[in-house]
PDB file of C-alpha atoms in Angstrom:
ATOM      1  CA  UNK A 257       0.000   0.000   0.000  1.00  0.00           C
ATOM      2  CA  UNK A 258       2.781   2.360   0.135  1.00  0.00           C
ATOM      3  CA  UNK A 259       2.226   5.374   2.070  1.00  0.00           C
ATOM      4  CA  UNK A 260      -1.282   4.643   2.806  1.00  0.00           C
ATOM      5  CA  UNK A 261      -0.844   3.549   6.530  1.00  0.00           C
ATOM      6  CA  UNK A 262      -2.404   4.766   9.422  1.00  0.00           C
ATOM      7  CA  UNK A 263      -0.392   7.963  11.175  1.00  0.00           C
ATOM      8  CA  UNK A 264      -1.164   9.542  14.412  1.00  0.00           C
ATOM      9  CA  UNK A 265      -0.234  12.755  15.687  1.00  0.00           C
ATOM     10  CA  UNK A 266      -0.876  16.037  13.985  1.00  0.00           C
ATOM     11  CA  UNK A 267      -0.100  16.288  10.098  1.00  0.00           C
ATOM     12  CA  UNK A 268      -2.143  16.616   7.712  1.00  0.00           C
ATOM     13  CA  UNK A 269      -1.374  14.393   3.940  1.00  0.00           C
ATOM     14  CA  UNK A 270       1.039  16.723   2.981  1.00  0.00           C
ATOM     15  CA  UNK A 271       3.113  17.009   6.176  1.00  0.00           C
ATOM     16  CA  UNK A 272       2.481  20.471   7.741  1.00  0.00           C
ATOM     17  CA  UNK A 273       0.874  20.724  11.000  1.00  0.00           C
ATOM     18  CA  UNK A 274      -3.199  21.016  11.228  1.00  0.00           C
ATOM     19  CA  UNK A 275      -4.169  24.371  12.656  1.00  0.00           C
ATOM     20  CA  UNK A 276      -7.185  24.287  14.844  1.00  0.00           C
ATOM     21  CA  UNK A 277      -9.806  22.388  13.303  1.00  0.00           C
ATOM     22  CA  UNK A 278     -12.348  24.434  11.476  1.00  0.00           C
ATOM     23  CA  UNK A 279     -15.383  21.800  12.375  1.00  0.00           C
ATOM     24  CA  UNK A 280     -18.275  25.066  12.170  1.00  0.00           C
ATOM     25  CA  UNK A 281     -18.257  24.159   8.147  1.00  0.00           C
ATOM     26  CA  UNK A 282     -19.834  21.704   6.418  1.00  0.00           C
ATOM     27  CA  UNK A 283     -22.042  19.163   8.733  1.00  0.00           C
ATOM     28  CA  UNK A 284     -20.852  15.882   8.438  1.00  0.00           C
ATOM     29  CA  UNK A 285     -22.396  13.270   6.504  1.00  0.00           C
ATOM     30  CA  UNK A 286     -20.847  10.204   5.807  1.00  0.00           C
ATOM     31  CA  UNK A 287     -19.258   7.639   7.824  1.00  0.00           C
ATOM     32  CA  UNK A 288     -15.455   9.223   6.832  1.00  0.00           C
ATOM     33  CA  UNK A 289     -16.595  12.480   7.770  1.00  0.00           C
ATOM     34  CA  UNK A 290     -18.295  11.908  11.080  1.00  0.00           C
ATOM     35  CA  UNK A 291     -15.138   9.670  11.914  1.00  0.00           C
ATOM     36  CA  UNK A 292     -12.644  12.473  10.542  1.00  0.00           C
ATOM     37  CA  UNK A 293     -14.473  14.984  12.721  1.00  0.00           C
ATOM     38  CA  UNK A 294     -14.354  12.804  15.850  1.00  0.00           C
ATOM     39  CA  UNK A 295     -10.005  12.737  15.414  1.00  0.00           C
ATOM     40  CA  UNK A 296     -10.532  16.474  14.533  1.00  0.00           C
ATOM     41  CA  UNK A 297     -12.194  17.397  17.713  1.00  0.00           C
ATOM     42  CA  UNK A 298     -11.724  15.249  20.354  1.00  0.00           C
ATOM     43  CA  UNK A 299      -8.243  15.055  21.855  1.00  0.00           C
ATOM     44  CA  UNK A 300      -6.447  14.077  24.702  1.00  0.00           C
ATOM     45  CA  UNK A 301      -5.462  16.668  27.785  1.00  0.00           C
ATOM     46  CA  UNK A 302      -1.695  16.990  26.292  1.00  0.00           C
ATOM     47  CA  UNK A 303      -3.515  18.297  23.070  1.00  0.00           C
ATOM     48  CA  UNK A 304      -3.195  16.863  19.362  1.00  0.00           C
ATOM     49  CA  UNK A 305      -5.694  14.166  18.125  1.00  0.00           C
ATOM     50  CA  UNK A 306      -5.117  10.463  19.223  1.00  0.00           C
ATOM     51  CA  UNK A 307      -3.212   8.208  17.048  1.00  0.00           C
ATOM     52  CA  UNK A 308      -5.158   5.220  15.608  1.00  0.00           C
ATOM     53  CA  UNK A 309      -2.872   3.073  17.796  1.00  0.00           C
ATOM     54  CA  UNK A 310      -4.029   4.822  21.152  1.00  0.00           C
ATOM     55  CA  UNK A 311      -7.524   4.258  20.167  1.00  0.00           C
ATOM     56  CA  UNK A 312      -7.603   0.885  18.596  1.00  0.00           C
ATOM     57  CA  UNK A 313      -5.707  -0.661  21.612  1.00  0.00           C
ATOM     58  CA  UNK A 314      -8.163   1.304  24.353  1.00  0.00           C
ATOM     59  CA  UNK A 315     -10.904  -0.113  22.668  1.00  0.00           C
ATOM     60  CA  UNK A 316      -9.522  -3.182  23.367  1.00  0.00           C
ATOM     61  CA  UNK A 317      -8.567  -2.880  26.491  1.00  0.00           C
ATOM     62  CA  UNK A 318     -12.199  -1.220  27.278  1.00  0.00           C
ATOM     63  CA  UNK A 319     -13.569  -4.864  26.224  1.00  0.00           C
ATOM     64  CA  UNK A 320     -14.631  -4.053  23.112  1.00  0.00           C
ATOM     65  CA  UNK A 321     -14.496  -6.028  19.691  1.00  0.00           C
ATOM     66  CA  UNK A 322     -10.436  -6.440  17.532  1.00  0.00           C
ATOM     67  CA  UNK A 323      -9.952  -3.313  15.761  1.00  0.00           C
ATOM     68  CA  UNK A 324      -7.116  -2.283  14.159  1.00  0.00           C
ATOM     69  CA  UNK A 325      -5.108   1.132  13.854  1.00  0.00           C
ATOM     70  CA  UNK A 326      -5.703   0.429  10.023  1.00  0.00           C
ATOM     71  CA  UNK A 327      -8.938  -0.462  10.129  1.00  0.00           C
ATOM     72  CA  UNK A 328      -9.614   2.825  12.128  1.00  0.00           C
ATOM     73  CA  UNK A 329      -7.621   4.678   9.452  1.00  0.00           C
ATOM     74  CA  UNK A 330      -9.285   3.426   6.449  1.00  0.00           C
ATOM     75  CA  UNK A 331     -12.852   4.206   8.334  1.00  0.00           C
ATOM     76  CA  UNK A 332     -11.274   7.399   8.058  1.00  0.00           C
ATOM     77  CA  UNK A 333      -9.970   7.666   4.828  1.00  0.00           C
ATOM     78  CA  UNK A 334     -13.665   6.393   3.539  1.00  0.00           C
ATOM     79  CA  UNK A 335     -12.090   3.115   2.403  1.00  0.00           C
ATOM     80  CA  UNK A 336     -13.600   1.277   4.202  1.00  0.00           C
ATOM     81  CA  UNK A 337     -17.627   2.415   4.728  1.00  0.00           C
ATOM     82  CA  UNK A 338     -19.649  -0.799   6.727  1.00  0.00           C
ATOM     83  CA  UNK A 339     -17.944  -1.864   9.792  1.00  0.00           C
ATOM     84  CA  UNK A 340     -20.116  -3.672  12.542  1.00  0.00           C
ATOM     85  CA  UNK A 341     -22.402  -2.250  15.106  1.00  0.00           C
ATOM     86  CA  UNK A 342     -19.875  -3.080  17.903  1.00  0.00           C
ATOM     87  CA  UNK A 343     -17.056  -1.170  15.948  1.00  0.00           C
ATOM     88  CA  UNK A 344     -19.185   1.839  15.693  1.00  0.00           C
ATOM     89  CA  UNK A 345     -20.393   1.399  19.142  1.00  0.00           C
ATOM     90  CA  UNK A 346     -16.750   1.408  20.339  1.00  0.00           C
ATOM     91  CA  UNK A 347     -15.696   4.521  18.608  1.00  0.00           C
ATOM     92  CA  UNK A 348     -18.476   6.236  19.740  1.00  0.00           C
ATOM     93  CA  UNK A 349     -17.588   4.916  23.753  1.00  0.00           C
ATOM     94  CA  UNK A 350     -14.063   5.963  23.238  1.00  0.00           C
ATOM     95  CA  UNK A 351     -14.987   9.572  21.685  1.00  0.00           C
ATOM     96  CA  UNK A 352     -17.850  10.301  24.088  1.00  0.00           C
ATOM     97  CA  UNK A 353     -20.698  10.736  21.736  1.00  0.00           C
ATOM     98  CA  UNK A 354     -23.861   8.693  21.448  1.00  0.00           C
ATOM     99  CA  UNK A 355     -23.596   5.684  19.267  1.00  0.00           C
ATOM    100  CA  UNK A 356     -26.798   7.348  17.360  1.00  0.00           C
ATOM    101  CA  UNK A 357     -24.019   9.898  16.242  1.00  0.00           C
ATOM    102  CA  UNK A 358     -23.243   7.772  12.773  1.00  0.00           C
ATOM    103  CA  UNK A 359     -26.878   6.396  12.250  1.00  0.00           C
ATOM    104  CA  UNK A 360     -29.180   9.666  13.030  1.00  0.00           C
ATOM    105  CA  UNK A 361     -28.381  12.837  10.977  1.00  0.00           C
ATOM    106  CA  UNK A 362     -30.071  15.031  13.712  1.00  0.00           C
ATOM    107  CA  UNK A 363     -28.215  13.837  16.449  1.00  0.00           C
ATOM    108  CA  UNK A 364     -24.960  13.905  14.346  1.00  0.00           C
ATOM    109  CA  UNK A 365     -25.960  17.906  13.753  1.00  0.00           C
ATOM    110  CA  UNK A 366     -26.251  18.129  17.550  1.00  0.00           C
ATOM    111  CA  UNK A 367     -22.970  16.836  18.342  1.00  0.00           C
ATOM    112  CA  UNK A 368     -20.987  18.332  15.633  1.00  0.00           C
ATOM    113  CA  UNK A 369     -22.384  21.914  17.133  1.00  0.00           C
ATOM    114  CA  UNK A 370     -21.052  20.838  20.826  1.00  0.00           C
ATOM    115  CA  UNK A 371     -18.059  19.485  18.972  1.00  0.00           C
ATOM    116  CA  UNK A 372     -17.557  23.188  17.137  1.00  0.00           C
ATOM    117  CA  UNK A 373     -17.849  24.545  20.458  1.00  0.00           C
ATOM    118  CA  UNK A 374     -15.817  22.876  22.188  1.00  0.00           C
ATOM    119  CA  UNK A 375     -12.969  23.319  18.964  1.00  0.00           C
ATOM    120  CA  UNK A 376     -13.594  26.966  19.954  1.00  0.00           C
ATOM    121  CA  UNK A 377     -12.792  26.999  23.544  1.00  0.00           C
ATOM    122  CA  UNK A 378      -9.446  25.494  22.895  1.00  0.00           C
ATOM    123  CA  UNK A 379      -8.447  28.622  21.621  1.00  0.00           C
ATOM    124  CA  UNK A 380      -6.826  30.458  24.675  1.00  0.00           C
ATOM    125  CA  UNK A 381      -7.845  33.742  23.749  1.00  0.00           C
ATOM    126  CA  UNK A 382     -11.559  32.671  22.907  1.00  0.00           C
ATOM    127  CA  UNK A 383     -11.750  30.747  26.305  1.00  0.00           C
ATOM    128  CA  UNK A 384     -10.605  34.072  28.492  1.00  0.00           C
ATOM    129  CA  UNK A 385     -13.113  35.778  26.641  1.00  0.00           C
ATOM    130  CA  UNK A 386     -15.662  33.030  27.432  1.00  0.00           C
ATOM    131  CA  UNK A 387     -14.321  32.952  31.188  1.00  0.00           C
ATOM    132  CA  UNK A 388     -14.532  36.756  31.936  1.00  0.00           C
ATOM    133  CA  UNK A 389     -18.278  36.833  31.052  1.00  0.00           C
ATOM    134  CA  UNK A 390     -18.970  34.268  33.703  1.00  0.00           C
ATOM    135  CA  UNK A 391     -21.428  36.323  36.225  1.00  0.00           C
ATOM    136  CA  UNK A 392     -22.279  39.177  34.152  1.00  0.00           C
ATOM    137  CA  UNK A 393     -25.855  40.111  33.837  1.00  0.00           C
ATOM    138  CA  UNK A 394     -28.276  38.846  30.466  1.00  0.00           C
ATOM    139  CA  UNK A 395     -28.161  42.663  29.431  1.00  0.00           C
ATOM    140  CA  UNK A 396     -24.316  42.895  29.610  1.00  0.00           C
ATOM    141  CA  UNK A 397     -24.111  39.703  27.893  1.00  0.00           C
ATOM    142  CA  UNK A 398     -26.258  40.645  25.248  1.00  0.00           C
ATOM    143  CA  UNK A 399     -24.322  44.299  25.009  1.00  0.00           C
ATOM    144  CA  UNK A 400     -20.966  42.340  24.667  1.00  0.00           C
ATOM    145  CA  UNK A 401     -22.251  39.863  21.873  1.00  0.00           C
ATOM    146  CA  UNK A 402     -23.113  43.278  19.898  1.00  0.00           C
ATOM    147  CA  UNK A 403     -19.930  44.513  20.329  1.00  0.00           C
ATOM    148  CA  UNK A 404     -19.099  41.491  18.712  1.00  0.00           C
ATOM    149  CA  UNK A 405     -21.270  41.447  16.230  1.00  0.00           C
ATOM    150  CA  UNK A 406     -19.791  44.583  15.490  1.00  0.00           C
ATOM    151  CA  UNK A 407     -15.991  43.929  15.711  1.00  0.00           C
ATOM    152  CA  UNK A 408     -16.479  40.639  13.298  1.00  0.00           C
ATOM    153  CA  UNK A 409     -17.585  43.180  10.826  1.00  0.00           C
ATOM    154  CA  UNK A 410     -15.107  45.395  10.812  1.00  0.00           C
ATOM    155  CA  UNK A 411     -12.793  42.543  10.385  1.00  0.00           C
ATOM    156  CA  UNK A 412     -15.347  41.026   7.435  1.00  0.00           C
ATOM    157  CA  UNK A 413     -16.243  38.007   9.107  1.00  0.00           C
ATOM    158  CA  UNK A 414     -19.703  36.554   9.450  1.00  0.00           C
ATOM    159  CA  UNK A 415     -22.032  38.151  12.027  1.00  0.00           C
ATOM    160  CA  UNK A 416     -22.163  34.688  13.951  1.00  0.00           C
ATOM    161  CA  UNK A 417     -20.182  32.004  13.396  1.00  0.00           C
ATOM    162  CA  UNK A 418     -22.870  29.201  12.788  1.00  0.00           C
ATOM    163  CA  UNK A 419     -23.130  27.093  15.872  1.00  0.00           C
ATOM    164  CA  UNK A 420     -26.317  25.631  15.128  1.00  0.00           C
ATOM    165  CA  UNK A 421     -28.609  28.601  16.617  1.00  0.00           C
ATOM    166  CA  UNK A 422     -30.631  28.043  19.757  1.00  0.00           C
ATOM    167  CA  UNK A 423     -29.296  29.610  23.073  1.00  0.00           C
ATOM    168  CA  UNK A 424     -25.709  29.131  24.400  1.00  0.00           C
ATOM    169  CA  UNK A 425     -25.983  25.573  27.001  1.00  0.00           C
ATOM    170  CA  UNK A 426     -25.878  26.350  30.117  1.00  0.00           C
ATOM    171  CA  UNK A 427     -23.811  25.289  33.009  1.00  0.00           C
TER     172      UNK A 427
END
């Protein structure tokens, strides 16, 4: 297979080093992309995304069915696009999300938006942000998201980076 093998760590296919992952874009669909999103988002406390090894063998070691780091990569990669309940049962154990995450388009829609948020508030700078509001009243909160509002347009960006809508969850 060549270079088709199953990396962790933190490159992308060409080498350089992901960025933060931009997971408030396109909601995902197929298997690939709701399994890409899951490496994307979810990481361990020292930061970067787990290596198919780490998750294949804590699967295992959770009791859960033989998978293998290539298996997990080619789920990935969209190679491979009908593995068993208990393998998508596992992933979704080890990631934290509901096993109805790959089967039920609303629920995946629901996840990727805690997913996005939680992508966001690894950021430093966004989580101090997010940290010094903590107390402040609904009409200062309000008067700081149009400020905002306001800043992202001077800078061009969207009005509100798309989140899925609804109110913020609260603690």
């Amino acid at each position: 297979m060549g270079d088709a093998r199953p990396r962790g760590g933190t490159d992308d296919e060409d080498g350089t080093p992901r960025t933060a992952p931009d997971v408030s874009a396109s909601r995902p669909r197929t298997l690939a992309e709701k399994v890409d999103l899951l490496f994307r988002t979810v990481h361990p406390a020292k930061g970067g995304e787990y290596s198919y090894e780490h998750v294949a063998k804590a699967i295992r070691e959770r009791g859960g069915p033989s998978i293998s780091a290539s298996y997990l990569w080619l789920l990935r990669k969209g190679e491979r696009d009908n593995p068993t309940l208990r393998h998508l049962e596992a992933l979704a154990g080890f990631f934290g999300v509901p096993p109805g995450f790959f089967f039920d388009d609303e629920l995946t829609d629901s996840v990727h938006d805690q997913l996005a948020l939680l992508a966001l508030l690894r950021d430093g700078d966004v989580r101090k942000v997010a940290l010094r509001t903590s107390g402040l009243s609904r009409e200062s909160l309000q008067a700081l998201g149009e400020m905002v509002d306001r800043v992202r347009k001077l800078e061009g960006l969207p009005e509100d980076p798309d989140l899925g809508g609804g109110d913020p969850p609260r603690p």
